Tab-separated table of C-alpha atoms in Angstrom:
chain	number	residue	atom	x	y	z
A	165	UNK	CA	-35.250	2.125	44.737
A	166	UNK	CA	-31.846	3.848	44.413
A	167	UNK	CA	-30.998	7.591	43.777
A	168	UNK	CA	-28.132	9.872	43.524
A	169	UNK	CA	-27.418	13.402	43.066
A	170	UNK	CA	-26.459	14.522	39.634
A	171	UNK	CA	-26.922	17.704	37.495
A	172	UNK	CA	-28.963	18.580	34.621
A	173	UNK	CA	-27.368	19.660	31.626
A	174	UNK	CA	-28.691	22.103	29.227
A	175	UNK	CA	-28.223	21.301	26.169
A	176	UNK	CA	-24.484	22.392	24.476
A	177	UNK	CA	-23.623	24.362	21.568
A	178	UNK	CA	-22.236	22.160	18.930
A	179	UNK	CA	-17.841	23.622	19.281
A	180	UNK	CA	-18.549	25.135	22.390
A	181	UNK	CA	-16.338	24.499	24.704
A	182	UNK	CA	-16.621	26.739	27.837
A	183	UNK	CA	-20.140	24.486	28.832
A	184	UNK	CA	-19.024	21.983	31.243
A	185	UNK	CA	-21.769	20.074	33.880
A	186	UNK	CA	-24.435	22.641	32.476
A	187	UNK	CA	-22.515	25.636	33.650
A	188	UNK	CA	-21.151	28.312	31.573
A	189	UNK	CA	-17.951	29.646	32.321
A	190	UNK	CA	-16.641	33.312	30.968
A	191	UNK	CA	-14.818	33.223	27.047
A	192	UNK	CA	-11.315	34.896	27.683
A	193	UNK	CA	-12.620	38.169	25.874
A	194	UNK	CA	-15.390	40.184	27.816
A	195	UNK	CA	-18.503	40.066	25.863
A	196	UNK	CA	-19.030	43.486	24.600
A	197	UNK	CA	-20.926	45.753	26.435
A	198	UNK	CA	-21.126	49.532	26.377
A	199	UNK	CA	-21.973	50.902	30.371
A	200	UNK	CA	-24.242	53.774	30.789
A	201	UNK	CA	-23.582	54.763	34.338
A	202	UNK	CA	-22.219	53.049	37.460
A	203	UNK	CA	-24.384	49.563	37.001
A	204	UNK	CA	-21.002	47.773	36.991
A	205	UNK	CA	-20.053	48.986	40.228
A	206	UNK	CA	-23.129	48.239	41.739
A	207	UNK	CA	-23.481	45.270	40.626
A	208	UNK	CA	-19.786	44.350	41.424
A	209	UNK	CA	-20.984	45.397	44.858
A	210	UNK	CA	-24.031	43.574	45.196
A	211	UNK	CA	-21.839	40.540	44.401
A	212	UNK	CA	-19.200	41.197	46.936
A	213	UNK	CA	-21.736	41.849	49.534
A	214	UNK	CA	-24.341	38.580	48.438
A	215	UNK	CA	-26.885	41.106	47.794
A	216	UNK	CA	-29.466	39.683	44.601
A	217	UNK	CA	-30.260	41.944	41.775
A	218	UNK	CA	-33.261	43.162	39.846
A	219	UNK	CA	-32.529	44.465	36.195
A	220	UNK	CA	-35.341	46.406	34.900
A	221	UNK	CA	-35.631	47.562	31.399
A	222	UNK	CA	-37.447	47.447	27.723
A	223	UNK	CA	-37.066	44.206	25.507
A	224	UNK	CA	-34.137	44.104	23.555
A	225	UNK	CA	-31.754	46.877	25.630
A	226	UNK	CA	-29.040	44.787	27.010
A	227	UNK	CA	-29.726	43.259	30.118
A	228	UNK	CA	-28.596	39.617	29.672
A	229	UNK	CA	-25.632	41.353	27.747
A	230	UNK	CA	-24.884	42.708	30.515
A	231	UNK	CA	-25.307	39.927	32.902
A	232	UNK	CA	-22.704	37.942	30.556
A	233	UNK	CA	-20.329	41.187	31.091
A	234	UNK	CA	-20.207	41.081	34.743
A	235	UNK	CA	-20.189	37.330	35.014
A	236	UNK	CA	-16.662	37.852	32.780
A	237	UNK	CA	-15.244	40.587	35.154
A	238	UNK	CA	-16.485	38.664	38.379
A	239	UNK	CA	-14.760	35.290	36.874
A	240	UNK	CA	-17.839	33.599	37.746
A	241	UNK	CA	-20.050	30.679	35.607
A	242	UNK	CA	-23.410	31.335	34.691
A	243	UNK	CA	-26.775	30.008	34.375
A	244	UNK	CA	-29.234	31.384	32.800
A	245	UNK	CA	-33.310	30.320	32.748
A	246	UNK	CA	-35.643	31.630	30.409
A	247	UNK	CA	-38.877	32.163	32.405
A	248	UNK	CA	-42.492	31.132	31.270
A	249	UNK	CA	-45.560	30.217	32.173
A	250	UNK	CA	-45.079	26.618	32.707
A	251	UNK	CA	-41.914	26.700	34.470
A	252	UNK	CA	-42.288	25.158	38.020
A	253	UNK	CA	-40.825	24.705	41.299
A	254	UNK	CA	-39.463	21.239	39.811
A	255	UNK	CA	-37.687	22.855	36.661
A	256	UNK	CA	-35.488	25.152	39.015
A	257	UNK	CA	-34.961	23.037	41.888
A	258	UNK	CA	-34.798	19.588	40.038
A	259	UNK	CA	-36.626	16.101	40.194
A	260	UNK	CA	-36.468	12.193	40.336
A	261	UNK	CA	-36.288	10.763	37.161
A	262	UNK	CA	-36.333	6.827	35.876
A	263	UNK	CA	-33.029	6.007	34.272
A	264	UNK	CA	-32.887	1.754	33.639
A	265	UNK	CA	-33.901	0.378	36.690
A	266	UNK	CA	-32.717	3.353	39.009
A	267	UNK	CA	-34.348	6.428	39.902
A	268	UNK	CA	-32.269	9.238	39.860
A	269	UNK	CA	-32.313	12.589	41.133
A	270	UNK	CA	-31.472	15.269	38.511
A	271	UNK	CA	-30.210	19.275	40.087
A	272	UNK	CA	-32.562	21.975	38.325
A	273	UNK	CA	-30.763	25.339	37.133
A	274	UNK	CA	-30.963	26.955	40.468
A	275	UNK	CA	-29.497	24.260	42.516
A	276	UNK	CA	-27.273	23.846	40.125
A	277	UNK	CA	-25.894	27.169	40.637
A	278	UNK	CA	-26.255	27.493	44.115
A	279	UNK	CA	-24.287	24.173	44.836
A	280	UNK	CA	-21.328	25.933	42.149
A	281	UNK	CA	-21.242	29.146	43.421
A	282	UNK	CA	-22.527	30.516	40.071
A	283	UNK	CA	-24.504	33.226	38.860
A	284	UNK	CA	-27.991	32.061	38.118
A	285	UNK	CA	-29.930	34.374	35.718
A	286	UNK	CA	-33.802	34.102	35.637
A	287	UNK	CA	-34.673	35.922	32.755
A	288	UNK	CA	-38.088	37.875	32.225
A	289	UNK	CA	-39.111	36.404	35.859
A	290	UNK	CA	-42.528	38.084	35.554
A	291	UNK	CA	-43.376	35.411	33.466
A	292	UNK	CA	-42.876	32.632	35.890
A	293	UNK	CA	-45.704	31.144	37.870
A	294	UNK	CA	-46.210	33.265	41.545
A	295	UNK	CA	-46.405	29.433	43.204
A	296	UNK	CA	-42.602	29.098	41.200
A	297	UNK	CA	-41.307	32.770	41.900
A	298	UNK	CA	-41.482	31.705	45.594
A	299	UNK	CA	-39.045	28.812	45.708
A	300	UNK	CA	-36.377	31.393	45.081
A	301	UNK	CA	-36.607	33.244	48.280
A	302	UNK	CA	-34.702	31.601	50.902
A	303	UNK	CA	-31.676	32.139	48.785
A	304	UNK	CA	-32.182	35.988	48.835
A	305	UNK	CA	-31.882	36.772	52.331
A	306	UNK	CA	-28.935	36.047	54.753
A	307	UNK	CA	-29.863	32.264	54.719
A	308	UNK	CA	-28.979	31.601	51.320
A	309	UNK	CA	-30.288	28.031	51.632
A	310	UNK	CA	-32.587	26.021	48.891
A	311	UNK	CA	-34.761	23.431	50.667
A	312	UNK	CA	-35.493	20.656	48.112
A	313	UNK	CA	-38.593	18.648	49.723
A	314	UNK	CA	-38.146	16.047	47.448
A	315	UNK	CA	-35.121	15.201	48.904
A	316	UNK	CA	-35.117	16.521	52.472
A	317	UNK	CA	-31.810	18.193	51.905
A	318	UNK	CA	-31.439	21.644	52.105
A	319	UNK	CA	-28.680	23.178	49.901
A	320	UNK	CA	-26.663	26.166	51.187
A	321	UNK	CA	-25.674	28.176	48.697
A	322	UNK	CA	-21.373	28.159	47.561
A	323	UNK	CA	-19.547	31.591	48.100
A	324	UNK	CA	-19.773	33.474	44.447
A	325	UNK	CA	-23.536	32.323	44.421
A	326	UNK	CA	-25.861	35.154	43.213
A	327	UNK	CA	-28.988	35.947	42.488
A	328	UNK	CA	-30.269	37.776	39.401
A	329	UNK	CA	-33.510	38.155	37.501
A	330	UNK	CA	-34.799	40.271	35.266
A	331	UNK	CA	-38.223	41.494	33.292
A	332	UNK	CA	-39.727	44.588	31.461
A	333	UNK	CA	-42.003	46.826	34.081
A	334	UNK	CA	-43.790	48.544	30.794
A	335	UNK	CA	-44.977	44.698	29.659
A	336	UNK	CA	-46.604	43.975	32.936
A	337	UNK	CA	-49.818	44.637	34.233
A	338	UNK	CA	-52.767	43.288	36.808
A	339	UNK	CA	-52.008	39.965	36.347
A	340	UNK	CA	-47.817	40.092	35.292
A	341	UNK	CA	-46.094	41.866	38.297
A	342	UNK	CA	-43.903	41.246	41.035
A	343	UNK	CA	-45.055	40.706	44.658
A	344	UNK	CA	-43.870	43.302	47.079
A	345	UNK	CA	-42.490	40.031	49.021
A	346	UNK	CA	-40.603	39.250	46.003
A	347	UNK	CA	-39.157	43.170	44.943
A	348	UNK	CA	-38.199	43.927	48.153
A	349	UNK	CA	-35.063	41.448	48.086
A	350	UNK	CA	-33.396	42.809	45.646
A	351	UNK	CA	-31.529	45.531	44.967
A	352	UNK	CA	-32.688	47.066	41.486
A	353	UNK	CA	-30.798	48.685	38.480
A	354	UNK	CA	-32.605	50.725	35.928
A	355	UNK	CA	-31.908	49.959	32.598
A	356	UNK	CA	-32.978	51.692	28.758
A	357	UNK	CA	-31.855	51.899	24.900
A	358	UNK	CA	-28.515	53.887	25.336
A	359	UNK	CA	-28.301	57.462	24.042
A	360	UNK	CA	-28.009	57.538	20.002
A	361	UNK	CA	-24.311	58.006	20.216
A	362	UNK	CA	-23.480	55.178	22.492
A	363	UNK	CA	-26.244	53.322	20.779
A	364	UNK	CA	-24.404	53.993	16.906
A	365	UNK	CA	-21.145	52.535	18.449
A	366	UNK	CA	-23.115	49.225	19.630
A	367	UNK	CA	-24.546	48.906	16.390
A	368	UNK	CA	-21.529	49.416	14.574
A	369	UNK	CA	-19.311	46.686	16.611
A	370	UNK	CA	-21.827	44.324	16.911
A	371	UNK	CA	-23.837	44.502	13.653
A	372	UNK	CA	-20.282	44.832	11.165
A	373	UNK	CA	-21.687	47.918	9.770
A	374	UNK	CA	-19.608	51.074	9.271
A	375	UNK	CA	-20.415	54.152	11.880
A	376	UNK	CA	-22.452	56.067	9.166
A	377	UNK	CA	-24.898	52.806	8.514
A	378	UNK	CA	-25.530	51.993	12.031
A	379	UNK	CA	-26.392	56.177	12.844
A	380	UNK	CA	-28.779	56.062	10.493
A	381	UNK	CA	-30.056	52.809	11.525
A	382	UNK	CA	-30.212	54.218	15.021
A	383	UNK	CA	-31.670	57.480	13.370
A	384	UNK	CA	-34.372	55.907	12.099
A	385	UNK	CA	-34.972	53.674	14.895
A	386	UNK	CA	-35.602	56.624	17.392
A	387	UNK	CA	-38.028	57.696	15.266
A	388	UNK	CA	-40.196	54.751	15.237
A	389	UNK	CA	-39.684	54.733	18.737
A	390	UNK	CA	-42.090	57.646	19.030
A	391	UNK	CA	-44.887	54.833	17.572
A	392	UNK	CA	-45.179	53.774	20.994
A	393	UNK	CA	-47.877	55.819	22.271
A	394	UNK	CA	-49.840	55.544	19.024
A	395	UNK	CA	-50.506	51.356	19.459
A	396	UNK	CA	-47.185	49.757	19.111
A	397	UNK	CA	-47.344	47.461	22.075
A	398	UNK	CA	-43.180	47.546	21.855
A	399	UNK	CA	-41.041	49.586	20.153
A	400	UNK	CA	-38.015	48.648	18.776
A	401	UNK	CA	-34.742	47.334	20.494
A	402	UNK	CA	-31.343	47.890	19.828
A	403	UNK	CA	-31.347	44.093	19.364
A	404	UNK	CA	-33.743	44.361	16.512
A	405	UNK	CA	-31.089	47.232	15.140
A	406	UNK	CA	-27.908	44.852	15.526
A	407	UNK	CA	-29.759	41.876	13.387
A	408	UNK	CA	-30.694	44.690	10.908
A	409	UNK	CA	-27.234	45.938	10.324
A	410	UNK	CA	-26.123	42.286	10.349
A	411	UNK	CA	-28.038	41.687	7.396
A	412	UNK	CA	-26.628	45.318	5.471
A	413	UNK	CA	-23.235	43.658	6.510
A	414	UNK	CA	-24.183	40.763	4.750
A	415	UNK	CA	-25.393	42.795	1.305
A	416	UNK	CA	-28.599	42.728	1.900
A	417	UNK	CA	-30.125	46.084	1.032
A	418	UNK	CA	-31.370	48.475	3.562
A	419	UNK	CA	-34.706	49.105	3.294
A	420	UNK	CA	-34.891	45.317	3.208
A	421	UNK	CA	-33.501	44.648	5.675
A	422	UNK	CA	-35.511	47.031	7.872
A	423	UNK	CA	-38.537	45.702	6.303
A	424	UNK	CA	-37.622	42.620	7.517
A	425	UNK	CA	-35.698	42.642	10.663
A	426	UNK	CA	-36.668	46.260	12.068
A	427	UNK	CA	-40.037	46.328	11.085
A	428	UNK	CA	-41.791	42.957	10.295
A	429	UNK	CA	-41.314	41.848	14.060
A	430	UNK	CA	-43.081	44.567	15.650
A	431	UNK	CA	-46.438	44.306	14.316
A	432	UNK	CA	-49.119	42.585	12.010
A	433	UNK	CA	-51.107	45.879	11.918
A	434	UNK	CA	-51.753	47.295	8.486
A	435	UNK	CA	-51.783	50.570	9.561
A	436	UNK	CA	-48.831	50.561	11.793
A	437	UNK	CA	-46.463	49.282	9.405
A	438	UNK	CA	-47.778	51.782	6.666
A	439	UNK	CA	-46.825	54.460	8.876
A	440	UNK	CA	-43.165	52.431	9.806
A	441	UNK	CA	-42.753	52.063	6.375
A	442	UNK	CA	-43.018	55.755	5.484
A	443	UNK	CA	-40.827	56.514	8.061
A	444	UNK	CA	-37.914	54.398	6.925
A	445	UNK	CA	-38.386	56.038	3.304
A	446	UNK	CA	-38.184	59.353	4.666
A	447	UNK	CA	-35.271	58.370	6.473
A	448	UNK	CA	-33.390	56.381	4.273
């Protein structure tokens, strides 16, 4: 039996060209992203001094946006993992694998990045497995190593290497949170939907709607927002705003398209939407 190391690759947008050995390195133009206090700073901080980071916030409010911002300014690639209930150990850290006659060791996402000097990006971590959520500690203290027992080697982690994850604290509960072990490596920003102002502007850019469109998009979204307490399990996200205006951009009308992307996602419940529904009429 034979093995060597090589890396996974996540699977490449057809044209794009910035994805090279499953890392993704920063377009020349800084993806957009609007900044509501001094997260940039602090984050820029965090990086300089190899200090992980915890990004809390609703669905939808810009948090891997924003990851994609800072990876720009920083100059550093990225990988990003989408978190879920079946990830393991073996999908972050990697695995043997039979290719022809060989067996082959494949690099997961996080040793990826760690060997690179990346950013890795673990997105809605709450979802992960606790027995997975582990395997990331040793590379959040002053170590900064990743022991792969498969292998016996034990990757120290390239200067630019950092840490980030993410999830929603208003989606967790008993069974869906963070060990103290876990929280208490990281240094944590707070994050929310943007004031209706800065929230119109987003909108506007990134939906291809004109100002007046996305305020009253925005307008009306605030508004439903106040559903929360009354059995909408999430309210709406300025994500679920952009893809609406992207569809008035695209002359679709309106109150179809909030029907549709505004509305539709956020519930099956009769009810609920009958009360969304009226809202959007008395708005629009």
């Amino acid at each position: 039996m034979t093995s060597e190391s090589r890396t996974v690759r996540p699977r490449e947008e057809d044209g794009d060209d910035r994805l090279h050995d499953g890392l993704r390195y920063p377009a020349p133009e800084a993806p957009y992203y609007v900044a509501i206090g001094d997260e940039i700073a602090v984050f820029e901080t965090c990086h300089a001094r190899r200090l992980p980071v915890m990004l809390k916030g609703p669905t939808g409010c810009g948090k891997t946006r924003f990851v994609e911002h800072v990876a720009w300014r920083l100059g550093r690639p990225l990988v990003t993992v989408a978190c879920h209930d079946d990830l393991s150990a073996s999908d972050l850290t990697g695995r043997y694998i039979i290719r022809g006659n060989e067996t082959v060791w494949l690099d997961g996402p996080l040793t990826l990045a760690a060997r690179a000097g990346a950013i890795c990006y673990l997105d809605e971590i709450i979802e992960a497995r606790t027995d997975t959520i582990v395997v990331i500690h040793p590379l959040t203290d002053d170590r900064r190593l990743l022991p792969l027992d498969k292998t016996g080697e034990i990757v120290e982690a390239a200067a630019g290497f950092q840490l980030v994850i993410s999830y929603n604290p208003g989606y967790q509960h008993a069974l869906k949170d963070l060990k103290p072990s876990t929280r208490q490596r990281f240094v944590a920003l707070e994050f929310d939907f943007p004031p209706a102002s800065i929230e119109a502007d987003i909108v506007a850019h990134e939906g291809g709607v004109d100002r007046s469109t996305a305020v009253a998009l925005v307008t009306v979204t605030h508004r439903l927002r106040q559903l929360g307490d009354r059995g909408l399990a999430e309210v709406p996200s300025t994500r679920l705003i952009i893809a609406t205006a992207r569809l008035v951009a695209s002359q679709i009308p309106i109150r179809t398209a909030c029907r549709t992307a505004l509305l539709g996602p956020l519930t099956d419940d009769a009810d609920l939407l009958a009360a969304m529904h009226d809202i959007v009429a008395a708005t629009m």
